mmCIF file with all atom_site columns, C-alpha atoms in Angstrom:
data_model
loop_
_atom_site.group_PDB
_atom_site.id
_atom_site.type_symbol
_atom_site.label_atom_id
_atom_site.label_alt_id
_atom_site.label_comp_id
_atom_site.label_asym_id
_atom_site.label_entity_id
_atom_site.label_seq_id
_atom_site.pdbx_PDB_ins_code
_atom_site.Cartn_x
_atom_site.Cartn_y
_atom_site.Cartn_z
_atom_site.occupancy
_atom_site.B_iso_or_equiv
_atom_site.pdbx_formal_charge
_atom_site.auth_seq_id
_atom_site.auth_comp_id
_atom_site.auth_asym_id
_atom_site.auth_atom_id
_atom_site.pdbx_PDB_model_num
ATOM 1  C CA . UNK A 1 1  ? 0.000   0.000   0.000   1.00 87.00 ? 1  UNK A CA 1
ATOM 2  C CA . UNK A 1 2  ? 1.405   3.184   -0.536  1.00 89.00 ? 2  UNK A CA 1
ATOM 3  C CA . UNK A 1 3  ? 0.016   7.284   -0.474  1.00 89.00 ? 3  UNK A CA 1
ATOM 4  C CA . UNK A 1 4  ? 1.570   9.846   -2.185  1.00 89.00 ? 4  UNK A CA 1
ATOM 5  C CA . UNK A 1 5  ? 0.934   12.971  -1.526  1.00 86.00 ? 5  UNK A CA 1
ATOM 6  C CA . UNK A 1 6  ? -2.591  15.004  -3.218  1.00 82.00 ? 6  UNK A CA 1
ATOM 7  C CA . UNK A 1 7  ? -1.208  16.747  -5.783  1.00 83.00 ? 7  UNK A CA 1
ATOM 8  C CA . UNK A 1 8  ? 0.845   13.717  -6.991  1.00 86.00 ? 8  UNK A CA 1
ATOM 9  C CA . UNK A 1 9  ? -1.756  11.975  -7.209  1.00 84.00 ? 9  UNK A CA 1
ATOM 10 C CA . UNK A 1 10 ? -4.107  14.014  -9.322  1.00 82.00 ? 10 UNK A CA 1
ATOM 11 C CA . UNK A 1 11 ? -1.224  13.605  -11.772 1.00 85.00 ? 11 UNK A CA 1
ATOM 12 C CA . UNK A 1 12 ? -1.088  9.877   -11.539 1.00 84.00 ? 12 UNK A CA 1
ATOM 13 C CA . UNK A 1 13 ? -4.693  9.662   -12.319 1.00 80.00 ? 13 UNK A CA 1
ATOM 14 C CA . UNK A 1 14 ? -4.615  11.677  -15.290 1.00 76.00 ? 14 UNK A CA 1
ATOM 15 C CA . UNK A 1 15 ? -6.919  14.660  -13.902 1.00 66.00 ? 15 UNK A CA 1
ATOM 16 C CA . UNK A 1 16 ? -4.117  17.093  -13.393 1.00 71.00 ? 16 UNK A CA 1
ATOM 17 C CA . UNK A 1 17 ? -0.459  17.372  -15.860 1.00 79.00 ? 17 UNK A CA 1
ATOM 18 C CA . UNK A 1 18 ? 2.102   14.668  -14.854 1.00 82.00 ? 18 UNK A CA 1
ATOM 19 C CA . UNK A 1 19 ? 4.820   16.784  -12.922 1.00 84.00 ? 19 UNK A CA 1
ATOM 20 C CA . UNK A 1 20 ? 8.156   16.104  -12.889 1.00 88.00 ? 20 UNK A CA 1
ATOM 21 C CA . UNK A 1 21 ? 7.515   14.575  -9.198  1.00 86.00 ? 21 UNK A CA 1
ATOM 22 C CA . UNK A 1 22 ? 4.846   11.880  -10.517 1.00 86.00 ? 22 UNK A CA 1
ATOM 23 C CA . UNK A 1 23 ? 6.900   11.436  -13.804 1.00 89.00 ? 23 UNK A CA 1
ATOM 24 C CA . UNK A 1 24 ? 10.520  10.027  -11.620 1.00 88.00 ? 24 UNK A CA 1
ATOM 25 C CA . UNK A 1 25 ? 8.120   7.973   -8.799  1.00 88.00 ? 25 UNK A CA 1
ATOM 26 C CA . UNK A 1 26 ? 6.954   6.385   -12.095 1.00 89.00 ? 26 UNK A CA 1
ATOM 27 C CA . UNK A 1 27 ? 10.347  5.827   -13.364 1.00 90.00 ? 27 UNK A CA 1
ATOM 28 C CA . UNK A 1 28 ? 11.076  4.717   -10.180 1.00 87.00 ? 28 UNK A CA 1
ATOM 29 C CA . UNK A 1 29 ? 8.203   1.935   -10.189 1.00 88.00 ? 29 UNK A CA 1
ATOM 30 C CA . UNK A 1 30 ? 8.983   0.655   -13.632 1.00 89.00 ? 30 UNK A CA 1
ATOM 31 C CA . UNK A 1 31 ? 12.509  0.335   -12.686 1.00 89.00 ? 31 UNK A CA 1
ATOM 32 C CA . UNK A 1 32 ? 10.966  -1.651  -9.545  1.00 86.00 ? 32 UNK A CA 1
ATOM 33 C CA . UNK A 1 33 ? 8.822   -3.699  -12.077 1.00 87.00 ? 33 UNK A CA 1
ATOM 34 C CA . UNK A 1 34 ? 6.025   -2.802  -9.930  1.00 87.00 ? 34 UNK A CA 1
ATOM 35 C CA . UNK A 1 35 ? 2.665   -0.610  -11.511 1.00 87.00 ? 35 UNK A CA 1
ATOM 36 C CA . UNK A 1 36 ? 1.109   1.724   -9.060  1.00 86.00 ? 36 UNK A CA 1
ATOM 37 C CA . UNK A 1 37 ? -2.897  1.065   -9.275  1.00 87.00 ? 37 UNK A CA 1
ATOM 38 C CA . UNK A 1 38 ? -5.300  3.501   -7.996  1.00 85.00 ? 38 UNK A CA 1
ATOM 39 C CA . UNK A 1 39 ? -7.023  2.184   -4.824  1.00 82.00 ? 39 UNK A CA 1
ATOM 40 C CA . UNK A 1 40 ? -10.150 4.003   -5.883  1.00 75.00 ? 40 UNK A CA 1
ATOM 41 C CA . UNK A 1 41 ? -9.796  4.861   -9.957  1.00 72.00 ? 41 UNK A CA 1
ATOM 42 C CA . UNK A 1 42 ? -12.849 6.231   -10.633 1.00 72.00 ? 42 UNK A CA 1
ATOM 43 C CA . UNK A 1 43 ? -14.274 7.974   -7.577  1.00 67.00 ? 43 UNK A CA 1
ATOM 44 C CA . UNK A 1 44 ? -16.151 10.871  -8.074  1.00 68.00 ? 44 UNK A CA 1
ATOM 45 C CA . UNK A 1 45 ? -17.063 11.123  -4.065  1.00 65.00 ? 45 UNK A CA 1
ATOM 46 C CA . UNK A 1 46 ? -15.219 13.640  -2.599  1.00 58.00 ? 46 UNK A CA 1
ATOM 47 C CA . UNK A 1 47 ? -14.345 11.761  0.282   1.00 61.00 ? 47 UNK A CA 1
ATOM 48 C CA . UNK A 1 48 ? -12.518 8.884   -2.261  1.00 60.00 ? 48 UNK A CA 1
ATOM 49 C CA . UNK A 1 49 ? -11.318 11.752  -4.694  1.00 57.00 ? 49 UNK A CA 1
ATOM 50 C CA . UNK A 1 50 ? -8.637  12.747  -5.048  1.00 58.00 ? 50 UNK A CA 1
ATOM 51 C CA . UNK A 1 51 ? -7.707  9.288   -3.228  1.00 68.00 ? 51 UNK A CA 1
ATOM 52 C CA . UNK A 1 52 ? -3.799  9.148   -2.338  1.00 82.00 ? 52 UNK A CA 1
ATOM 53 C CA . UNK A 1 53 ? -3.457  5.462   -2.151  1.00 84.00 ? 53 UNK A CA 1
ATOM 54 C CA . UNK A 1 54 ? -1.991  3.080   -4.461  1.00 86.00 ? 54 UNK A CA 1
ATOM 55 C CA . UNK A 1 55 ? -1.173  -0.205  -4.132  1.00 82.00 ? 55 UNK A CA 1
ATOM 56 C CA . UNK A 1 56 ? 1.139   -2.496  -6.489  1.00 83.00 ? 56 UNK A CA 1
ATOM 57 C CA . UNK A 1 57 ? 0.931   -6.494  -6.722  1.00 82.00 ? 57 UNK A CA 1
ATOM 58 C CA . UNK A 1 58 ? 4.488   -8.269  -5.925  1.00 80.00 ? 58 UNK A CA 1
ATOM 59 C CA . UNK A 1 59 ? 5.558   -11.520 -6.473  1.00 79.00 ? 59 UNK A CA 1
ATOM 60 C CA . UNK A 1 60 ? 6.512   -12.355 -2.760  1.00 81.00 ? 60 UNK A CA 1
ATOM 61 C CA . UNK A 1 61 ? 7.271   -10.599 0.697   1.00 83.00 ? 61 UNK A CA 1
ATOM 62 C CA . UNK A 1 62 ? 11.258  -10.262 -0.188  1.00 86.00 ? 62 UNK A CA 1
ATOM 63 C CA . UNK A 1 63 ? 10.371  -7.896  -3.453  1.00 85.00 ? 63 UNK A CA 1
ATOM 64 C CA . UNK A 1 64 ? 7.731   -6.227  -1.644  1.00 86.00 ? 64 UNK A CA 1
ATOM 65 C CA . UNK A 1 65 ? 10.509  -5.103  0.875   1.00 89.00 ? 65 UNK A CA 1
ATOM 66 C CA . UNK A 1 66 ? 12.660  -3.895  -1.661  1.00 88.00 ? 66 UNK A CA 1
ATOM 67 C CA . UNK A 1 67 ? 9.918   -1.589  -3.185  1.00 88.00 ? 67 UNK A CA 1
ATOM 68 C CA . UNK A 1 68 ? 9.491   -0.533  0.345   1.00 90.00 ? 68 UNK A CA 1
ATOM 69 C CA . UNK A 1 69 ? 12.807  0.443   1.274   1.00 92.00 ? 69 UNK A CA 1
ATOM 70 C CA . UNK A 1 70 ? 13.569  2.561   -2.562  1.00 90.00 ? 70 UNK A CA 1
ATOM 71 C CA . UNK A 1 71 ? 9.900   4.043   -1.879  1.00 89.00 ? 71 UNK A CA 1
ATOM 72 C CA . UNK A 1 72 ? 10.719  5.261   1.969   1.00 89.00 ? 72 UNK A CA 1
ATOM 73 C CA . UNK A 1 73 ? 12.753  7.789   0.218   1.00 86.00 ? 73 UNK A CA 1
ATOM 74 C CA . UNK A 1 74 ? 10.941  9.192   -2.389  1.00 86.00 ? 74 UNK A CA 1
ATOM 75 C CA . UNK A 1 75 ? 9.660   12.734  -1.779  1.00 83.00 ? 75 UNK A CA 1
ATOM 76 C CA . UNK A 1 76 ? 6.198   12.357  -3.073  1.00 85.00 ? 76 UNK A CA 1
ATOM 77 C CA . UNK A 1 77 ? 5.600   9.434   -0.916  1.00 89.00 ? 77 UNK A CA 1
ATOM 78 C CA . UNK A 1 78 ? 3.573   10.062  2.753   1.00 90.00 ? 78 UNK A CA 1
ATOM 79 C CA . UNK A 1 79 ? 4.141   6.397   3.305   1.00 89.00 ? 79 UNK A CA 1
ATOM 80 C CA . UNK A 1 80 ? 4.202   2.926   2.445   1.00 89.00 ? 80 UNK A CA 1
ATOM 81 C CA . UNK A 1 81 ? 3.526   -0.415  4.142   1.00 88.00 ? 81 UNK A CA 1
ATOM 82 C CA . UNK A 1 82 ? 2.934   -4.261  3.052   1.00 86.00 ? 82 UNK A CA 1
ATOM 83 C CA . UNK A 1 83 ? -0.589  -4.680  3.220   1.00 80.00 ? 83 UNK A CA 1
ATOM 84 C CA . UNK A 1 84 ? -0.838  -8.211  5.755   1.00 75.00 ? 84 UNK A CA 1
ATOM 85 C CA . UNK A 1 85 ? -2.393  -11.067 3.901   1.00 71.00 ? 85 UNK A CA 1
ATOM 86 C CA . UNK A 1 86 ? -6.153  -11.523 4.635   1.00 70.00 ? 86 UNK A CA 1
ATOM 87 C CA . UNK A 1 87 ? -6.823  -14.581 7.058   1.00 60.00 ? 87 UNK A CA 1
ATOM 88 C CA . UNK A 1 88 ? -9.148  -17.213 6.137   1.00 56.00 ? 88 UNK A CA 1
ATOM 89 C CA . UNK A 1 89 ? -12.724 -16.707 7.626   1.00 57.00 ? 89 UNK A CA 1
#
């Protein structure tokens, strides 16, 4: 899981110019292999929109560390975290 900050965002999602900001975390995620997904895409609420989070499959927990640990120190990013797995009901 990961939020970046508003503004970045609104880039990401196509509803504002890419910035030079969103443009190098994207760079940054393709050179990851990872594609940052929208948590909510198309949210017109204004309490989803603009919505922050993000969240990019990985393969396993040891690549999904890496990403964390390049992403901790990207300036756009507010934060990021490995979403637990869901338990079985």
């Amino acid at each position: 899981m990961i939020r970046v900050r508003t503004y970045v965002a609104l880039a990401l999602q196509q509803r504002q110019q890419p910035t030079a900001v969103s443009e190098e975390l994207l760079q940054i995620a393709n050179d990851l292999g990872i594609v940052l997904e929208p948590l909510h895409p198309d949210a017109e609420d204004p309490y989803l929109f603009p919505c922050s989070g993000f969240h990019g499959e990985m393969s396993n927990s040891a690549t999904a560390e890496r990403v964390i640990a390049r992403l901790n120190h990207c300036k756009p990013i507010e934060t990021v975290y490995l979403k637990p797995l869901e338990e079985m009901a």
